[in-house]
N, C-alpha and C. Protein backbone atom coordinates (compact mmCIF):
# COMPACT_ATOMS: atom_id res chain seq x y z
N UNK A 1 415.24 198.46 -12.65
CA UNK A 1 414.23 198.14 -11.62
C UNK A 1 413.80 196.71 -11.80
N UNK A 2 413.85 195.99 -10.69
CA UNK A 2 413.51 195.14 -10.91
C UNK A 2 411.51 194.25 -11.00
N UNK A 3 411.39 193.75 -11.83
CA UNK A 3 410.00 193.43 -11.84
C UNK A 3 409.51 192.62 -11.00
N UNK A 4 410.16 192.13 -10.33
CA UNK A 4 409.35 191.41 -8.80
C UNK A 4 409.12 192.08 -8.15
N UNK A 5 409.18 193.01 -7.94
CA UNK A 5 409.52 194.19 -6.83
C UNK A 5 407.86 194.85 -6.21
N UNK A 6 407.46 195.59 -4.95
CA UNK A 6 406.31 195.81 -5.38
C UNK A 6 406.79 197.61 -5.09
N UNK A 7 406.23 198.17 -5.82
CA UNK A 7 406.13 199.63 -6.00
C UNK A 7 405.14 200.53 -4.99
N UNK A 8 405.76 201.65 -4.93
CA UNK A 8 404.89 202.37 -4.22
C UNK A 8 405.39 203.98 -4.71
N UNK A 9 404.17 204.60 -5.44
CA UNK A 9 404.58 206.58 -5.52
C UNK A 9 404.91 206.87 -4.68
N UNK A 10 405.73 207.46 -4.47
CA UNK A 10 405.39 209.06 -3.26
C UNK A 10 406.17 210.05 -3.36
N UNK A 11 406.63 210.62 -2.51
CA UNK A 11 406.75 211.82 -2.96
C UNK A 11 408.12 212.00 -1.98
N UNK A 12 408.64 212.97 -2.50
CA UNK A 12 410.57 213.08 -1.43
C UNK A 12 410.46 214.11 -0.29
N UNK A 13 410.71 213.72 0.90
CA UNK A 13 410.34 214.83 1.86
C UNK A 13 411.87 215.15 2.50
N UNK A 14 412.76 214.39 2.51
CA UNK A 14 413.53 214.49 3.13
C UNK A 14 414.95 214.10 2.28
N UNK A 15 416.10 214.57 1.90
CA UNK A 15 417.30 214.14 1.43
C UNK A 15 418.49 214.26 2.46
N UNK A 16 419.70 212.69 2.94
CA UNK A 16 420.91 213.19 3.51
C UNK A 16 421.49 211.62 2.94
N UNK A 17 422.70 212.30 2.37
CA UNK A 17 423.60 211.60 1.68
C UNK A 17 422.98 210.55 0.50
N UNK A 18 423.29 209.06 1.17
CA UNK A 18 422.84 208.55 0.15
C UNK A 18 421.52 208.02 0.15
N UNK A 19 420.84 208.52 1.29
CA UNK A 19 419.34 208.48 1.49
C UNK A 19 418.47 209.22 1.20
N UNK A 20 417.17 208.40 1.11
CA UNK A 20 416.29 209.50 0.35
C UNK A 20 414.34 209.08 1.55
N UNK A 21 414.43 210.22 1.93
CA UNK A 21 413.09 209.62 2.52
C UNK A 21 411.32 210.20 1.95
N UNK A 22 411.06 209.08 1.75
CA UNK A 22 409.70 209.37 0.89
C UNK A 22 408.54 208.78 1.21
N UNK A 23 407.75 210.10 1.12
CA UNK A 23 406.10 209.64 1.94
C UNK A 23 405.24 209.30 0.81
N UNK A 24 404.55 208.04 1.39
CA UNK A 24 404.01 207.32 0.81
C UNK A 24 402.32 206.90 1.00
N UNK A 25 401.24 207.09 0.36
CA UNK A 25 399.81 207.20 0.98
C UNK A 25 399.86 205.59 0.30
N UNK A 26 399.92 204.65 1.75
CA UNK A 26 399.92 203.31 1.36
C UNK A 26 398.58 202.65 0.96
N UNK A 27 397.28 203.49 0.55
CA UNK A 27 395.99 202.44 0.21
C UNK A 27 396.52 202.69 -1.54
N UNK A 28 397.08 202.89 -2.26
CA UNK A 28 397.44 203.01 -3.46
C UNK A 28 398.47 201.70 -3.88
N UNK A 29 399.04 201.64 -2.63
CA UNK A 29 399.61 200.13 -2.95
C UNK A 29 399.23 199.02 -2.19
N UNK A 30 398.37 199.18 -1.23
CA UNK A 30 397.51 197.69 -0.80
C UNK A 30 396.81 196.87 -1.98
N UNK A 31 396.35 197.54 -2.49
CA UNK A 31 395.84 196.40 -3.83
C UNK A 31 396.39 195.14 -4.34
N UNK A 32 397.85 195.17 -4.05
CA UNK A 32 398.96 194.41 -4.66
C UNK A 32 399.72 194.24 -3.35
N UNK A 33 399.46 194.38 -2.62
CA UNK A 33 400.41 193.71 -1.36
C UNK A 33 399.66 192.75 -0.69
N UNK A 34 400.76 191.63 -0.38
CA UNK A 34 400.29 190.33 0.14
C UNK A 34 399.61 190.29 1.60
N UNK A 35 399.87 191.23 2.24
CA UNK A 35 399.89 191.38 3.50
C UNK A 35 399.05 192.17 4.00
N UNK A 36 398.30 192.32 2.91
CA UNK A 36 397.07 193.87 3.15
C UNK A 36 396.17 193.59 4.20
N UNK A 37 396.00 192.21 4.13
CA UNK A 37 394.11 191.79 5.34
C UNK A 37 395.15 191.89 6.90
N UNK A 38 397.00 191.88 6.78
CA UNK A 38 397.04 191.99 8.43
C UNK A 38 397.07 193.02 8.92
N UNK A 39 397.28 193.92 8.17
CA UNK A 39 398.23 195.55 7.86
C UNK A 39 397.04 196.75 8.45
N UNK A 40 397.05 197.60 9.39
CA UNK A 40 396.20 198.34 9.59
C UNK A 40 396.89 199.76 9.11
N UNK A 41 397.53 199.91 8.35
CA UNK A 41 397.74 201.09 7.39
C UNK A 41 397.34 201.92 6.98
N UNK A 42 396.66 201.14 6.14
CA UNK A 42 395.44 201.57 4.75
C UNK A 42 395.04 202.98 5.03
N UNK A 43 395.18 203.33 3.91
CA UNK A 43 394.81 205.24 3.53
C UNK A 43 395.99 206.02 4.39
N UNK A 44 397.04 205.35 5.25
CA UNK A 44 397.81 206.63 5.81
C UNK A 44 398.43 207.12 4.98
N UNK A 45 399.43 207.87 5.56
CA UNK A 45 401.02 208.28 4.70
C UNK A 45 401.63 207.96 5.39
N UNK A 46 403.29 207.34 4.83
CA UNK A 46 403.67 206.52 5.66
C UNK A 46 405.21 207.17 5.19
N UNK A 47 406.10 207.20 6.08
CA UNK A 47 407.39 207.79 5.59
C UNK A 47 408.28 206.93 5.80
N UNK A 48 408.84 206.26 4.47
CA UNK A 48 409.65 205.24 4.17
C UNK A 48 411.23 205.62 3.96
N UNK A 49 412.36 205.31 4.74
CA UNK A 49 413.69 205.88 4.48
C UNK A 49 414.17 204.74 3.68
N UNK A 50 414.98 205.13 2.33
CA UNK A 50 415.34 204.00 1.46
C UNK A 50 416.86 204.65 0.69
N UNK A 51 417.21 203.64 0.06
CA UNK A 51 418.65 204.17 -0.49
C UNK A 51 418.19 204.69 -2.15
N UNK A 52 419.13 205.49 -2.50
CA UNK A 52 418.95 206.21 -3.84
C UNK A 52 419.75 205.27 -4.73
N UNK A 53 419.28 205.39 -5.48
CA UNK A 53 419.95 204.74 -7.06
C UNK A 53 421.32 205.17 -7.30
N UNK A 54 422.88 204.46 -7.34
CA UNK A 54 423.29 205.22 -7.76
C UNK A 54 423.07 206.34 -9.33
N UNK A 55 423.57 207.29 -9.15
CA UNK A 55 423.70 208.36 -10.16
C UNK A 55 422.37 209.28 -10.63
N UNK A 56 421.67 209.11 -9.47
CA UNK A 56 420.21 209.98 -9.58
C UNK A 56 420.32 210.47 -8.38
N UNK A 57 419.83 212.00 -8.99
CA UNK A 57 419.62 213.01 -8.08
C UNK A 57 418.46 213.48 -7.49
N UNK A 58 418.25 213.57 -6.29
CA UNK A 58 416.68 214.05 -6.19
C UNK A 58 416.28 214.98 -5.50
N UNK A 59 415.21 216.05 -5.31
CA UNK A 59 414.90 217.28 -4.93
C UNK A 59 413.79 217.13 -4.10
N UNK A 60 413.81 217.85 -2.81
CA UNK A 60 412.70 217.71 -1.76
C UNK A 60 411.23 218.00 -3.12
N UNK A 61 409.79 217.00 -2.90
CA UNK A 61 408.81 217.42 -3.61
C UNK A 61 408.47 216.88 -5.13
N UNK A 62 410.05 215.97 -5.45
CA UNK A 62 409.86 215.19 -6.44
C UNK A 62 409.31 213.69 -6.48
N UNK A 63 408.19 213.60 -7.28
CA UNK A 63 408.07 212.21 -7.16
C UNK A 63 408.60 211.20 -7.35
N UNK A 64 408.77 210.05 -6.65
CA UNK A 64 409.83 209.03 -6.57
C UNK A 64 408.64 207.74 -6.89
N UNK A 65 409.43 206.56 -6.99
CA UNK A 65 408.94 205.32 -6.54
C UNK A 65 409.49 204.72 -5.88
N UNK A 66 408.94 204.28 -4.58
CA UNK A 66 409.47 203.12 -3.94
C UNK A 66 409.20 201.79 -3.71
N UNK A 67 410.57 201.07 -3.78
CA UNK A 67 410.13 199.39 -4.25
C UNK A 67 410.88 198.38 -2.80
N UNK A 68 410.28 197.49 -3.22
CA UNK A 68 411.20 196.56 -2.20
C UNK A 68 410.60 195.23 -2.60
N UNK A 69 410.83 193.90 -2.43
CA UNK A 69 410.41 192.60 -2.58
C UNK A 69 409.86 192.16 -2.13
N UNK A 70 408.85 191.29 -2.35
CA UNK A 70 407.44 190.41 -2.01
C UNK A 70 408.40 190.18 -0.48
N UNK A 71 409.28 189.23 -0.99
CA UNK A 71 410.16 189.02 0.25
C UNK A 71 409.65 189.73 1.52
N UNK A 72 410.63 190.73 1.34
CA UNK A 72 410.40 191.90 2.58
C UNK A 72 409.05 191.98 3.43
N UNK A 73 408.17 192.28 2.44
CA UNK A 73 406.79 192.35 2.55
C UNK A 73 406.56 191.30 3.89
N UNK A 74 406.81 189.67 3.34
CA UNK A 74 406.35 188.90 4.29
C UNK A 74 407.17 188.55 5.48
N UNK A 75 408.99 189.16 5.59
CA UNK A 75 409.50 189.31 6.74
C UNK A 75 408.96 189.92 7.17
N UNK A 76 408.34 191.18 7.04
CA UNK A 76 408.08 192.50 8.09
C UNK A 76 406.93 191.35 8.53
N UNK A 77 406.11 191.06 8.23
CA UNK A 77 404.89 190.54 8.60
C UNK A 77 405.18 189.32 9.35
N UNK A 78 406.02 188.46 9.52
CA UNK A 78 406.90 187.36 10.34
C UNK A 78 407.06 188.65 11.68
N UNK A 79 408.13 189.43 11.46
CA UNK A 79 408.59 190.02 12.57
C UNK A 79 407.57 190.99 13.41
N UNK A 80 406.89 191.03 12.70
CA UNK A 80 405.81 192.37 13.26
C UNK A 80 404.70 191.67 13.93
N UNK A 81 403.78 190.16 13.47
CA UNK A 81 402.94 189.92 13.46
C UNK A 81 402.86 188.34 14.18
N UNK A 82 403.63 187.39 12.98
CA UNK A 82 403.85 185.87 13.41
C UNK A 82 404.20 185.73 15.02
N UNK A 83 406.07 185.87 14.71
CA UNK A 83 406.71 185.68 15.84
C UNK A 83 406.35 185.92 17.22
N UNK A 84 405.61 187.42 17.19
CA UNK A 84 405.31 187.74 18.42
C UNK A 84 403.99 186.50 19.31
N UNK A 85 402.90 186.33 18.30
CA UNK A 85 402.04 185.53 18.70
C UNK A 85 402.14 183.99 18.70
N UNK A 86 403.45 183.79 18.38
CA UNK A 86 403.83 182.51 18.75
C UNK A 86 404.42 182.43 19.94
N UNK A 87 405.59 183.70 19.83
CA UNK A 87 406.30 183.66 21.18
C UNK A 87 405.26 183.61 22.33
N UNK A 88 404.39 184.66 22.18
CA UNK A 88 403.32 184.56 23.28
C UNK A 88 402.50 183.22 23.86
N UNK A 89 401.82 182.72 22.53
CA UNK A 89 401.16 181.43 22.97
C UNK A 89 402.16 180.50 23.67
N UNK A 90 403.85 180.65 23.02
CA UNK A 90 404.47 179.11 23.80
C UNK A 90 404.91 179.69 25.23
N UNK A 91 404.93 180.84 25.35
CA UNK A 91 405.23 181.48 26.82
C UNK A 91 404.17 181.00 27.47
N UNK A 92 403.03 181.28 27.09
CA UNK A 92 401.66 181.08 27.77
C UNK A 92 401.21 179.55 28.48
N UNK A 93 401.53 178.51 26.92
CA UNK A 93 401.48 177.20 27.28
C UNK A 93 402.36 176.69 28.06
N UNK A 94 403.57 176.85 27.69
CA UNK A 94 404.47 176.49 28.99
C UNK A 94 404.48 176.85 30.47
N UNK A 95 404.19 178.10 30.63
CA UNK A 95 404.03 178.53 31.93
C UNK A 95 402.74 177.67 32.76
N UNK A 96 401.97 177.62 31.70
CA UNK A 96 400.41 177.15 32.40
C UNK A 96 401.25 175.87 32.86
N UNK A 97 402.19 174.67 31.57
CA UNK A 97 402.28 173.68 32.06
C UNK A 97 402.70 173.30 33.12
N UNK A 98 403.74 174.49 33.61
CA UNK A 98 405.05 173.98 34.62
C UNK A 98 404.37 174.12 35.65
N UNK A 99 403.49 175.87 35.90
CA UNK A 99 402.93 175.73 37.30
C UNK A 99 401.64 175.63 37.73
N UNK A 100 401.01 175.61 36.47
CA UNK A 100 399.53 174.58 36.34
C UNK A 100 398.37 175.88 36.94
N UNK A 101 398.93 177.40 36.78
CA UNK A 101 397.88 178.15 37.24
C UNK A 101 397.94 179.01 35.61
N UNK A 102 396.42 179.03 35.12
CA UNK A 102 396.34 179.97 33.76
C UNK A 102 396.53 181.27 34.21
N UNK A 103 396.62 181.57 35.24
CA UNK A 103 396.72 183.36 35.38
C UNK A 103 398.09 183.72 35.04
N UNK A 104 399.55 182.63 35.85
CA UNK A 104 400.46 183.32 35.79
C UNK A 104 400.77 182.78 33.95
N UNK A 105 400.78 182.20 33.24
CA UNK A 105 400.54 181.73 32.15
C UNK A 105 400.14 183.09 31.30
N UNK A 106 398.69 183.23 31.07
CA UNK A 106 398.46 184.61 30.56
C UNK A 106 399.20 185.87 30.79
N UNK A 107 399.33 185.60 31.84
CA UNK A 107 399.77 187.39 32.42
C UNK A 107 401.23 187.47 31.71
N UNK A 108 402.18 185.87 31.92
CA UNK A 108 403.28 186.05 31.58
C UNK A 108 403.29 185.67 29.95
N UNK A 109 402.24 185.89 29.38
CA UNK A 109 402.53 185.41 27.67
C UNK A 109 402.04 186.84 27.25
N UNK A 110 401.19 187.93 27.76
CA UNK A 110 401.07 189.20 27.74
C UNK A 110 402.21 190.00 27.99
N UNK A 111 403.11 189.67 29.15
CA UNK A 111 404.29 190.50 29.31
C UNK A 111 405.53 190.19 28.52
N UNK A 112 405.51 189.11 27.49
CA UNK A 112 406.67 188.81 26.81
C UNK A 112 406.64 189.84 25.27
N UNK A 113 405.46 189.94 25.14
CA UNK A 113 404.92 191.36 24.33
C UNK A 113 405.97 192.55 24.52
N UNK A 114 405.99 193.11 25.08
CA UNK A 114 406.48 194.75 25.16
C UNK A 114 407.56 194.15 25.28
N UNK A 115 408.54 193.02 25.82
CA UNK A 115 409.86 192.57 25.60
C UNK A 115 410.28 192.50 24.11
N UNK A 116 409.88 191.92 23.44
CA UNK A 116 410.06 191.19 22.27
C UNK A 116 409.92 192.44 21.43
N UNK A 117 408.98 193.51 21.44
CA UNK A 117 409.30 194.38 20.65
C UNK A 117 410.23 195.78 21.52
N UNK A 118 410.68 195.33 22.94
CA UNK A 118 411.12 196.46 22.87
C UNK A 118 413.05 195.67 22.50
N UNK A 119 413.00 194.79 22.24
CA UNK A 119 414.41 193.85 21.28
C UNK A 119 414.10 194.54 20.11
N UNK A 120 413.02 194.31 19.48
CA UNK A 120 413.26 194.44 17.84
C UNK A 120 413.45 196.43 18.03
N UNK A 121 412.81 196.81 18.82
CA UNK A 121 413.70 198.49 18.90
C UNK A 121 414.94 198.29 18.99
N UNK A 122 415.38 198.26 19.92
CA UNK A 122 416.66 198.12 19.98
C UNK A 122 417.66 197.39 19.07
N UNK A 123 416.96 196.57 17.92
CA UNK A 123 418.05 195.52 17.01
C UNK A 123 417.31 196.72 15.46
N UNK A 124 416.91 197.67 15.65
CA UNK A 124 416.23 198.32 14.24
C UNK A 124 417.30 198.62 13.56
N UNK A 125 418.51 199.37 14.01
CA UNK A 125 419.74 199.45 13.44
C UNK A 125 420.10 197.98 12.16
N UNK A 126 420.12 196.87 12.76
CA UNK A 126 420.53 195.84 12.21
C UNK A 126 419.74 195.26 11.28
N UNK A 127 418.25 195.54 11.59
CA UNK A 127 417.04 195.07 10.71
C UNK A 127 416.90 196.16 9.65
N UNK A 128 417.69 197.09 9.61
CA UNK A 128 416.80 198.67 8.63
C UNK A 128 418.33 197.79 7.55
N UNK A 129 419.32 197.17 7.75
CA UNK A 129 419.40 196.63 6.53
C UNK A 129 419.60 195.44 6.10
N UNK A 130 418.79 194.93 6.80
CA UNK A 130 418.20 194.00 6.12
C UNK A 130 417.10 194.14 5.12
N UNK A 131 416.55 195.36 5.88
CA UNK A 131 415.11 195.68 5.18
C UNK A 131 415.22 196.97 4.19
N UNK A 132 415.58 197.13 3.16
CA UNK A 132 416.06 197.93 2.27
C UNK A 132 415.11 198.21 1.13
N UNK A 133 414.63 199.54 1.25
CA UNK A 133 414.00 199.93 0.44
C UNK A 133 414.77 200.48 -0.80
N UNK A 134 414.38 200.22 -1.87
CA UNK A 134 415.42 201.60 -3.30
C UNK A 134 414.07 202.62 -3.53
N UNK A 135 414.71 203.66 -4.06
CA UNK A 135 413.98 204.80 -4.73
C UNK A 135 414.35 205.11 -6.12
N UNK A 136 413.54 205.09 -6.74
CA UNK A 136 413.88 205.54 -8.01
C UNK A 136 413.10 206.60 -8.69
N UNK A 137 413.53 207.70 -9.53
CA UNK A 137 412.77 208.38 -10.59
C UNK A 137 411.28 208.05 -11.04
N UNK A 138 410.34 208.35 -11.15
CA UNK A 138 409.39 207.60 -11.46
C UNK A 138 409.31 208.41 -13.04
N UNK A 139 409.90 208.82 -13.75
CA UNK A 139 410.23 208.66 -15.12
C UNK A 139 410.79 207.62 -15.85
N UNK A 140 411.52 207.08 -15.11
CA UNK A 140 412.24 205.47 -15.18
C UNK A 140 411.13 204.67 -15.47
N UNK A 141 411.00 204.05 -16.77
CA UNK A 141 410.55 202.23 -17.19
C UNK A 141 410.73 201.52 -15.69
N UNK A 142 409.37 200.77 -15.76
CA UNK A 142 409.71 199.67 -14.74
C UNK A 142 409.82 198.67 -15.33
């Protein structure tokens, strides 16, 4: 395991192949995540699909840990959070510039919203690995 990594308990709800999916009550690991003041999370359970270690086995109800990198942490928060409100403001400013009315400006820096994430739906396939969670034993040394 690696020690940069940030950790999270939870627990195994789901097993298929070499995946392992595990729910996670994320105010146990906000303490230590960088991203906690953008994150409206806090206190859920959150069900994280991640890859298994090779050569560990795991049983619906066993506790796991799940890790992933500071890294990650602050892509999701780029893709989830940044990008969108940039894309918006330069939609917004530009539009105001070209046709010099703030309505169609706003309206059209509001509607680039539900575009932009309904792309990142549609590209989740390609982003789920990029974005790679591991699971491990939580008997395992970190």
């Amino acid at each position: 395991m690696n020690h940069d990594s940030i950790n999270h308990d939870g627990q195994v709800v789901e097993i298929s192949d070499n995946k392992v999916v595990a729910e996670i009550l994320v105010s146990e690991a906000c303490g230590t995540c960088q991203a906690k003041g953008l994150c409206h999370t806090n206190g859920k359970k959150v069900r994280v699909e991640a890859e298994a270690e090779p050569g560990l086995d795991f049983k619906v109800g066993q506790q796991v840990r799940v890790s992933f990198t500071p890294t990650l942490a602050l892509s999701s928060v780029l893709f989830a959070y940044v990008l969108p409100l940039v894309l918006m403001f330069a939609v917004m400013f530009t539009l105001i510039a070209i046709t010099g009315s703030q309505d169609v400006g706003c309206v059209s820096g509001l509607a680039v919203l539900p575009i932009y994430y309904t792309l990142l739906y549609v590209m989740r396939h390609k982003l789920r690995r990029k974005f790679k969670f591991t699971v491990s034993s939580t008997s395992e040394k970190i």
